[in-house]
Short mmCIF file of C-alpha atoms in Angstrom, two decimals:
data_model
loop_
_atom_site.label_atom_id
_atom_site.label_comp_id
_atom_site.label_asym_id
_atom_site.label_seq_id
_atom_site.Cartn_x
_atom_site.Cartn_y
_atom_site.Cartn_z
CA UNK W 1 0.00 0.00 0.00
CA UNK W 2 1.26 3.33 -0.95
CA UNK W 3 0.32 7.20 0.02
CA UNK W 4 0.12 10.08 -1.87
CA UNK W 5 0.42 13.53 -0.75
CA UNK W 6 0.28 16.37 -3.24
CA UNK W 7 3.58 18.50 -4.10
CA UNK W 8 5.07 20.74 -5.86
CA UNK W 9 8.14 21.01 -7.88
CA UNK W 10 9.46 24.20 -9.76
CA UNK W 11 9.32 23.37 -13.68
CA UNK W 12 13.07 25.60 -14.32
CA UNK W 13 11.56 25.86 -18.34
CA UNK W 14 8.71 28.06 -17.30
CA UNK W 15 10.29 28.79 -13.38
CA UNK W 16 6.42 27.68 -12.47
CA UNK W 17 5.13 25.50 -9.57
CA UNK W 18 3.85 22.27 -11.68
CA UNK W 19 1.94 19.63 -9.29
CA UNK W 20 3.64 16.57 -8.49
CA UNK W 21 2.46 13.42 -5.79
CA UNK W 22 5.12 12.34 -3.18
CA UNK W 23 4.49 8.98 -2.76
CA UNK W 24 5.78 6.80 0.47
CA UNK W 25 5.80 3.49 -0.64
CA UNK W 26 6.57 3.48 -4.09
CA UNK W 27 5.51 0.49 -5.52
CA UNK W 28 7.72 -2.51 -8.14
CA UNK W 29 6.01 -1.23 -11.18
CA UNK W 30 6.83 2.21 -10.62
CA UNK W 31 10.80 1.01 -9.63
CA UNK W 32 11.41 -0.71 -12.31
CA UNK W 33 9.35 1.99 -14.77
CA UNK W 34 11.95 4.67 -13.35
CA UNK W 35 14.87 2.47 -13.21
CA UNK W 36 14.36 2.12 -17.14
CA UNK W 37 13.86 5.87 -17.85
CA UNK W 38 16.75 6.59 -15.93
CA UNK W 39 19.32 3.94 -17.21
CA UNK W 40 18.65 5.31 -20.61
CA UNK W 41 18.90 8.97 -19.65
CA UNK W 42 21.95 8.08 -18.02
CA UNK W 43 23.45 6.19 -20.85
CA UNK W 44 22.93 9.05 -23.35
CA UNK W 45 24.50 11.50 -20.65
CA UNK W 46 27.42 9.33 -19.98
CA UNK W 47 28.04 8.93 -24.02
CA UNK W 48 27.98 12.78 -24.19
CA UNK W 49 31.00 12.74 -21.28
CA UNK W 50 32.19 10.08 -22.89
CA UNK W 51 32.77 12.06 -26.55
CA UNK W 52 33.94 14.82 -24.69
CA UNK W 53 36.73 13.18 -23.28
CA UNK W 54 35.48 13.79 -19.60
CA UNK W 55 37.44 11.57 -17.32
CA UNK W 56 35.55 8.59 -15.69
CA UNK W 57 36.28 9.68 -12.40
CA UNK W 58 34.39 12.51 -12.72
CA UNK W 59 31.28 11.35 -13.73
CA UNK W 60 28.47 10.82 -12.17
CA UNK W 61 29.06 8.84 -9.14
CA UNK W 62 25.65 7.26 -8.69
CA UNK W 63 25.05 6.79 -12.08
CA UNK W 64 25.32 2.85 -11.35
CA UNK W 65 22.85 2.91 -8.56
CA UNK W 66 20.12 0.13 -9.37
CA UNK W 67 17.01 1.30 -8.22
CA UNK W 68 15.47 -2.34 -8.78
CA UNK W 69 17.79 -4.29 -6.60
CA UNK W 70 17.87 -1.98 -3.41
CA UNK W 71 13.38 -2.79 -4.08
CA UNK W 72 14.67 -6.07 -4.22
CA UNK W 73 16.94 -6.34 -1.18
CA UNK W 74 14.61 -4.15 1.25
CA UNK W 75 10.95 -5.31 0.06
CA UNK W 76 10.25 -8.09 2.63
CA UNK W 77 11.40 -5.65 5.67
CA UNK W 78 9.16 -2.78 7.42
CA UNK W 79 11.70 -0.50 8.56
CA UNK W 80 12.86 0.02 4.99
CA UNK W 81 10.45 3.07 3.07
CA UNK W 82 10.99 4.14 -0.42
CA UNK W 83 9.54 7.15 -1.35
CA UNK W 84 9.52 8.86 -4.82
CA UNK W 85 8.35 12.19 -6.35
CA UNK W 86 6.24 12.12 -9.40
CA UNK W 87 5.85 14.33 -11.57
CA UNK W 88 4.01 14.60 -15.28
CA UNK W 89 3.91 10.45 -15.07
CA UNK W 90 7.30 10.26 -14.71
CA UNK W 91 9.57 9.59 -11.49
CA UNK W 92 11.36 12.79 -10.91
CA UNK W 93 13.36 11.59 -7.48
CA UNK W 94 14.12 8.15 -5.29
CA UNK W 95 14.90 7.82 -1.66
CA UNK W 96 15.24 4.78 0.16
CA UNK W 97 15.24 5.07 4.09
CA UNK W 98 15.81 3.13 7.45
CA UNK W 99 13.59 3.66 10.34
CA UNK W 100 15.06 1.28 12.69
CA UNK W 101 18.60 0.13 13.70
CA UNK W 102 20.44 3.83 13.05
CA UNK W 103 21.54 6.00 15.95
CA UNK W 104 22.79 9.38 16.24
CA UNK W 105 26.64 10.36 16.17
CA UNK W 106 26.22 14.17 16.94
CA UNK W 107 27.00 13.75 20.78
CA UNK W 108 24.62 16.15 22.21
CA UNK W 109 22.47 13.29 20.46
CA UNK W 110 24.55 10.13 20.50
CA UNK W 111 22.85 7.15 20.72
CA UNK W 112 19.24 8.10 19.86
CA UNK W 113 17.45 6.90 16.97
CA UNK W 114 17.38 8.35 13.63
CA UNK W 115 15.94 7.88 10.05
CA UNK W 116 19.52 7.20 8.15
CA UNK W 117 18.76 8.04 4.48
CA UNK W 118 19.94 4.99 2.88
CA UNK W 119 20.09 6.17 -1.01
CA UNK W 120 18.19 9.84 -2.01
CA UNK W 121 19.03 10.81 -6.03
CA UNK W 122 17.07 12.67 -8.93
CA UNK W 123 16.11 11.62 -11.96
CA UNK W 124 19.36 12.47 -13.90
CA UNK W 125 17.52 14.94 -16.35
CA UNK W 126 17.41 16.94 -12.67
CA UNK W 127 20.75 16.52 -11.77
CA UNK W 128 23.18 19.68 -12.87
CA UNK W 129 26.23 16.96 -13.01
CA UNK W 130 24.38 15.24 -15.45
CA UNK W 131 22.76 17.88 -17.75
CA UNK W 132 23.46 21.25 -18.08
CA UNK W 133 19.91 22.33 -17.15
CA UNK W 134 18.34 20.81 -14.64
CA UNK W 135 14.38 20.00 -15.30
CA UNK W 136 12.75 20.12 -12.35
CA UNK W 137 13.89 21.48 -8.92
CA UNK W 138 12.81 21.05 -5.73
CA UNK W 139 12.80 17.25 -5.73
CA UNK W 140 15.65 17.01 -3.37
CA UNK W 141 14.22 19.37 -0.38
CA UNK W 142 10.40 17.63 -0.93
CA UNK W 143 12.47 14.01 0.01
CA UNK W 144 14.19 15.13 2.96
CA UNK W 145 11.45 17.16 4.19
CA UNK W 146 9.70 13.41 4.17
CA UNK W 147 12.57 12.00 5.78
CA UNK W 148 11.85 14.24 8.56
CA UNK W 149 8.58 14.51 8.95
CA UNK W 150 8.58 10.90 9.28
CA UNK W 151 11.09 11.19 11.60
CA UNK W 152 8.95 12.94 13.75
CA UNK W 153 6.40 10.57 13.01
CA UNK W 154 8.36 7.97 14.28
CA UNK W 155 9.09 10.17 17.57
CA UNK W 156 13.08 11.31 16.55
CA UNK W 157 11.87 14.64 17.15
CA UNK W 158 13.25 14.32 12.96
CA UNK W 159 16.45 13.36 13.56
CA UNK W 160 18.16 12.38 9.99
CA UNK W 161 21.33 10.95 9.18
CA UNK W 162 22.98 10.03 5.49
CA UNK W 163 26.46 9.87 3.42
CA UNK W 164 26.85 12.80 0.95
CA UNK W 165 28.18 12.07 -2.05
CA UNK W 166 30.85 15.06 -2.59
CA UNK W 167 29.14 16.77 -5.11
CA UNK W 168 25.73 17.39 -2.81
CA UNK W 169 28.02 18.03 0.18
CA UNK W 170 27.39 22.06 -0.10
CA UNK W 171 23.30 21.52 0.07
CA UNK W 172 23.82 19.30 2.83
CA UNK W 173 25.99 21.35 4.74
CA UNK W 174 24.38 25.32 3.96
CA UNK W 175 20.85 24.56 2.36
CA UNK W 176 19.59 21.80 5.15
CA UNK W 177 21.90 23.32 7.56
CA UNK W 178 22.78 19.35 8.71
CA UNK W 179 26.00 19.02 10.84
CA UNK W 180 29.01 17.73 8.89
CA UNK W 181 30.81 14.92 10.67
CA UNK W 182 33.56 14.67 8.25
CA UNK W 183 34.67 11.72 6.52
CA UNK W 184 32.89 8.47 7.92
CA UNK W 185 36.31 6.32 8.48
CA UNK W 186 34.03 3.36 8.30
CA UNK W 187 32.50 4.36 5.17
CA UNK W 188 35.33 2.70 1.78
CA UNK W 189 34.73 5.75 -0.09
CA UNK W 190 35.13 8.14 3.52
CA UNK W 191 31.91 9.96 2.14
CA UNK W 192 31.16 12.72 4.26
CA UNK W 193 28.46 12.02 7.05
CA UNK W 194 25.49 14.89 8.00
CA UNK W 195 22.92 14.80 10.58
CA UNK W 196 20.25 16.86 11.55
CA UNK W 197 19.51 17.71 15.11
CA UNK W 198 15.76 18.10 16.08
CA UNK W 199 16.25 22.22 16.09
CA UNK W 200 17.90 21.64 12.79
CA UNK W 201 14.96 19.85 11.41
CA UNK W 202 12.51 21.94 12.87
CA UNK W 203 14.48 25.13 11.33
CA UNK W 204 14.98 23.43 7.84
CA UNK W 205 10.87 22.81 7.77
CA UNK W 206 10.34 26.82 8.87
CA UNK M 1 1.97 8.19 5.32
CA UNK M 2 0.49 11.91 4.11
CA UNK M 3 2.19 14.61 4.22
CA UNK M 4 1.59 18.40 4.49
CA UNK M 5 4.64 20.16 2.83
CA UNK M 6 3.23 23.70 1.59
CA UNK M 7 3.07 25.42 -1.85
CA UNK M 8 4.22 28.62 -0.17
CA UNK M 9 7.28 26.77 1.56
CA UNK M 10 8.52 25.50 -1.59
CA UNK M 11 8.12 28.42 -3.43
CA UNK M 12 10.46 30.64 -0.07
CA UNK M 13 12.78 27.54 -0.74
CA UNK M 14 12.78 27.61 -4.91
CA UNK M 15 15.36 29.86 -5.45
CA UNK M 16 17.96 28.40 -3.20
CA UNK M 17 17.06 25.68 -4.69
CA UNK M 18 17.03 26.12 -8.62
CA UNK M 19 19.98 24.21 -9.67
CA UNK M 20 21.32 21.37 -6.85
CA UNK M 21 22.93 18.10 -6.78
CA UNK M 22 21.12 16.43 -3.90
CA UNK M 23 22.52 12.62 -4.26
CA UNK M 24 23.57 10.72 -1.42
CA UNK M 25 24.01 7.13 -0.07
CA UNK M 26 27.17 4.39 -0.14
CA UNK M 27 28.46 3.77 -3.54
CA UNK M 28 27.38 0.13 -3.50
CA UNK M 29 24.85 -1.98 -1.39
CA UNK M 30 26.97 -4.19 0.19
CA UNK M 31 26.02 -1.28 3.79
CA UNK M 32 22.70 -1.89 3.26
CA UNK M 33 22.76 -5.54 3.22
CA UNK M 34 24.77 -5.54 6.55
CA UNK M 35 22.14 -3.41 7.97
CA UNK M 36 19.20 -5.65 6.98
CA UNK M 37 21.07 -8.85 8.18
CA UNK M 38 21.98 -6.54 11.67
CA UNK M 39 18.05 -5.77 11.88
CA UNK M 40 17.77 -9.20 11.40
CA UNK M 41 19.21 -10.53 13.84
CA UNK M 42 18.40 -8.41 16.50
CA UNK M 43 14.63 -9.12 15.72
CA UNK M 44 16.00 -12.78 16.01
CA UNK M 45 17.46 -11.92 19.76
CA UNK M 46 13.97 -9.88 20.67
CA UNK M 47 11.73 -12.76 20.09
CA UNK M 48 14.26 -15.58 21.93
CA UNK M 49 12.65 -17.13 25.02
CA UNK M 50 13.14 -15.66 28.38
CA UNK M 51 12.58 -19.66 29.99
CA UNK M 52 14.73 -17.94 33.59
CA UNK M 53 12.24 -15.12 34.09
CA UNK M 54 9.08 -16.71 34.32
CA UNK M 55 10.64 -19.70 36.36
CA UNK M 56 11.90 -17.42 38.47
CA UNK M 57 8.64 -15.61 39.55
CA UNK M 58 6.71 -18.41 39.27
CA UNK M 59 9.12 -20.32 42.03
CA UNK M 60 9.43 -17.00 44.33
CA UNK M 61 5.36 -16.65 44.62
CA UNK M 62 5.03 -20.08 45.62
CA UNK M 63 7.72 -19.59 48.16
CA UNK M 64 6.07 -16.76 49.77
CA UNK M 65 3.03 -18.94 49.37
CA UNK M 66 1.10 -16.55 46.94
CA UNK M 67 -1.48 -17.43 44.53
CA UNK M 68 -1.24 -15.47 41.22
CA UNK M 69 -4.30 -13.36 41.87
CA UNK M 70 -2.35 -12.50 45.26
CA UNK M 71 0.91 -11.47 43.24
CA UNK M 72 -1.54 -9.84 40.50
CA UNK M 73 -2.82 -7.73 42.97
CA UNK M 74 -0.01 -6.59 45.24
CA UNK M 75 1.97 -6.10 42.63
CA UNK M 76 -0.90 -4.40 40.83
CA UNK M 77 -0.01 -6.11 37.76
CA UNK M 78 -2.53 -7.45 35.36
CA UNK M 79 -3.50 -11.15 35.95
CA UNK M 80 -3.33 -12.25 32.62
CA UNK M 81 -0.10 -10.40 32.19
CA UNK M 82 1.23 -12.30 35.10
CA UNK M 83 -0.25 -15.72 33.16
CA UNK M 84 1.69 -14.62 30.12
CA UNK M 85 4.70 -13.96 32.11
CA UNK M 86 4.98 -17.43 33.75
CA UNK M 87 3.28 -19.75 31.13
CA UNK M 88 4.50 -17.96 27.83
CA UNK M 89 8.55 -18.41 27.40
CA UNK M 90 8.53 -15.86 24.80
CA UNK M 91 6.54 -13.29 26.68
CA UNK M 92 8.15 -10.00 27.50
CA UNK M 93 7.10 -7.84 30.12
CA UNK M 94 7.03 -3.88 30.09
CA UNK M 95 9.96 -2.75 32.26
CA UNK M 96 7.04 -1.24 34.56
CA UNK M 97 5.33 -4.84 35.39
CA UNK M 98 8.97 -5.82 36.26
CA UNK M 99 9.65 -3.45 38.62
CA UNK M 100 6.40 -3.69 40.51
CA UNK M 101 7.26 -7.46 40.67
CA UNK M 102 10.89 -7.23 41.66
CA UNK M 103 9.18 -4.78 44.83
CA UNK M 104 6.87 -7.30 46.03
CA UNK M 105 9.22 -10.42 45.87
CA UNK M 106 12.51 -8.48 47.26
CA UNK M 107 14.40 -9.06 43.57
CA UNK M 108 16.93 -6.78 42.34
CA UNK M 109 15.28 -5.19 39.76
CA UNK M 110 18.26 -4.85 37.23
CA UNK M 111 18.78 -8.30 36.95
CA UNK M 112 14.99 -8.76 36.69
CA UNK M 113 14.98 -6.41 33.43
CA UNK M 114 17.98 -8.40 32.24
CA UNK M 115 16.22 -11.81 32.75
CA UNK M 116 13.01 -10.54 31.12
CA UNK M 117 14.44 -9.57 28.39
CA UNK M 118 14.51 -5.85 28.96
CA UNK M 119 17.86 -5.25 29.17
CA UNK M 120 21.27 -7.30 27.39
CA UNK M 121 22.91 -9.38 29.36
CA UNK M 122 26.12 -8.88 28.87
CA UNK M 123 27.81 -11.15 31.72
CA UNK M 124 28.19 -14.37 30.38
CA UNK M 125 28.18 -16.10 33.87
CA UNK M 126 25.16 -14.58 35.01
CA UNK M 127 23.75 -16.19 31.38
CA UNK M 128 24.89 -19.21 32.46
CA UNK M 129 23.91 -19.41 35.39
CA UNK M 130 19.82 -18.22 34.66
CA UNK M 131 20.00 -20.91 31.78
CA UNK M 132 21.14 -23.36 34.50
CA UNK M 133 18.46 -22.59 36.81
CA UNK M 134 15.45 -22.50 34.43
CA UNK M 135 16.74 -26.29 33.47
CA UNK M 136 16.48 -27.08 37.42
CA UNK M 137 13.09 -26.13 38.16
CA UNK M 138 9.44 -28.08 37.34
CA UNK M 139 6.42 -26.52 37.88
CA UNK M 140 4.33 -28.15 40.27
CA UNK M 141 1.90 -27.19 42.87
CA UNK M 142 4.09 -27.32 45.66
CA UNK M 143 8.06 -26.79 45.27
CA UNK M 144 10.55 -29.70 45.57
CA UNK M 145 13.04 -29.60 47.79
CA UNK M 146 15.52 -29.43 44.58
CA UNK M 147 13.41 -26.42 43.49
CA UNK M 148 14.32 -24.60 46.89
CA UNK M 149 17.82 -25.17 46.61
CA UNK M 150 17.43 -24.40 43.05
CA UNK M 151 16.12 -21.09 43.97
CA UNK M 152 17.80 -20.20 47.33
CA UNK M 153 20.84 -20.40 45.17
CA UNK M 154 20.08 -18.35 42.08
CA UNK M 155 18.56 -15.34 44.02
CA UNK M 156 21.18 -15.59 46.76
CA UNK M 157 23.53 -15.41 43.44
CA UNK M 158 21.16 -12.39 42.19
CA UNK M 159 21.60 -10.48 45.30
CA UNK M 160 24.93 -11.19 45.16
CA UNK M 161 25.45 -9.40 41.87
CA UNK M 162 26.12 -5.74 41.27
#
């Protein structure tokens, strides 16, 4: 079973507000109907970098991400949610997250429970290290305002946690106003680790 | 789960927003998959049978010569909760029902919320030792004289403990 909430995303062609549906619980047709759109975006963006001689290290790092198999993997387990963002029949943004079995590292908050964003990404036509201009923004803030609010729901007061990839590091850090925590040590590719406080998740939904 | 995240929030937000890379998460899944098999097996350790617990009350109200609507109501505990708590080797009492029954039958209440389930144990010994006495004891009406050593012994060992 899945909800829907209505949204809205900024269309950057028209810089309108164009309706979109948040839904928590995004179902196996609609994975594998946006894993498919986005493999193929991706594939004509990579051959573009590709021509142009772009290094592979600086592509896209989550361009590999398989949306089907993380479904796959988390499907038979409640504490695992993925939500998605709609938008004109098309899945504009993913984000899979944990409810259980994260705690906080911040140590005003260490120990207590969190909602650790597992996997969050746009569809790549959204993504300015993909194309040059963007579709639709918005997506990213409309998923981690979920992630909070059902933090809250959950009684974390909306305490979030979840590995920047470097590029998104900035948002992270000055447009959620999350606490960097540096390099995780644990983490192979020491991504950078953020978490929000309950004051910073009650500021970032003001 | 419905949400209520406002037209007039998103637009305030829009600008900041217009052109962002938002991706995050571990490169590969291999973090994930250690995190379902940890959730796994902690649901695994949550449901395990807590045989020591209910032995344990059930022997030390039949010393003090209580029935369980006596217990029930002294430690104003529900009766069936106290039926769960001594028939039922899965059943886990609320911290709360422990420490009213720890009051009434002089336990230490720590090692009550370990033995219930409440709390990890994390001395192996004292393990041992509560796996060791739940073997020992039957229930009958009336308690053997190997069930009074049986118990003298483990709450003696209890008290013992800090």
């Amino acid at each position: 079973m899945s909800d829907q909430s209505k949204v809205y995303l900024k269309d950057r062609r028209t810089r309108q507000l164009v309706e979109a549906i948040l839904i928590d619980g995004v179902s196996k047709d609609e994975i594998d109907a946006a894993d498919t759109d986005w493999r193929k975006a991706f594939n004509e963006a990579l051959a573009v970098l590709e021509k142009a001689g772009v290094p592979k290290s600086q592509w896209p790092q989550h361009s590999h991400w398989d949306w089907r198999k993380k479904y796959q993997v988390t499907a038979d387990q409640l504490a695992y949610r993925i939500l998605g963002v709609e938008c004109q029949k098309q899945m504009q943004g993913l984000m899979l997250i944990a409810t259980a079995g994260h705690y906080c590292r911040i140590p005003s908050q260490k120990e207590k429970d969190l909602v650790y964003v597992h996997f969050v990404a746009t569809a790549p036509w959204n993504s300015p290290i993909v194309v040059k201009e963007p579709t639709y923004a918005l997506v990213g803030r409309i998923l981690i305002a979920a992630a909070i609010l059902i933090s809250q729901a959950e009684e974390f007061a909306g305490r979030t946690g979840l590995h920047s990839l470097p590029q998104s590091e900035s948002w992270y850090r000055d447009n959620c106003g999350m606490t960097d925590l540096g390099p995780d040590p644990s983490d192979r590719s020491k991504l950078t680790y953020f978490e929000m406080t309950p004051e910073q998740a009650n500021k970032f939904l003001e | 789960m419905n949400f209520n995240i406002s037209k007039e929030w998103l637009l305030r937000h829009a600008e900041k927003d217009d052109k962002v890379e938002i991706s995050a998460g571990r490169l590969d899944l291999e973090d994930l998959i250690a995190h379902k098999r940890a959730l796994g097996a902690s649901k695994e350790a949550n449901e395990a049978p807590v045989p020591a617990f209910g032995k344990l009350i059930n022997l030390c109200r039949r010393s003090k010569g209580l029935s369980m609507e006596q217990l029930a109501e002294r430690a104003r505990v529900d009766l069936s909760e106290l039926i769960n708590i001594e028939h039922d080797l899965r059943y886990r009492p609320e911290p709360r029902t422990v420490y009213q029954l720890s009051g009434v039958l002089d336990l230490p209440n720590e090692k009550l919320l370990q033995l219930s389930g409440n709390m990890v144990i994390r001395d192996m010994r004292f393990e041992q030792s509560a796996v060791k006495f739940a073997a020992r004891s039957e229930s009958v009406d009336k308690l053997s004289r190997e069930e009074h050593r049986a118990l003298e012994e483990f709450v003696k060992y209890l008290s013992e403990q800090k």
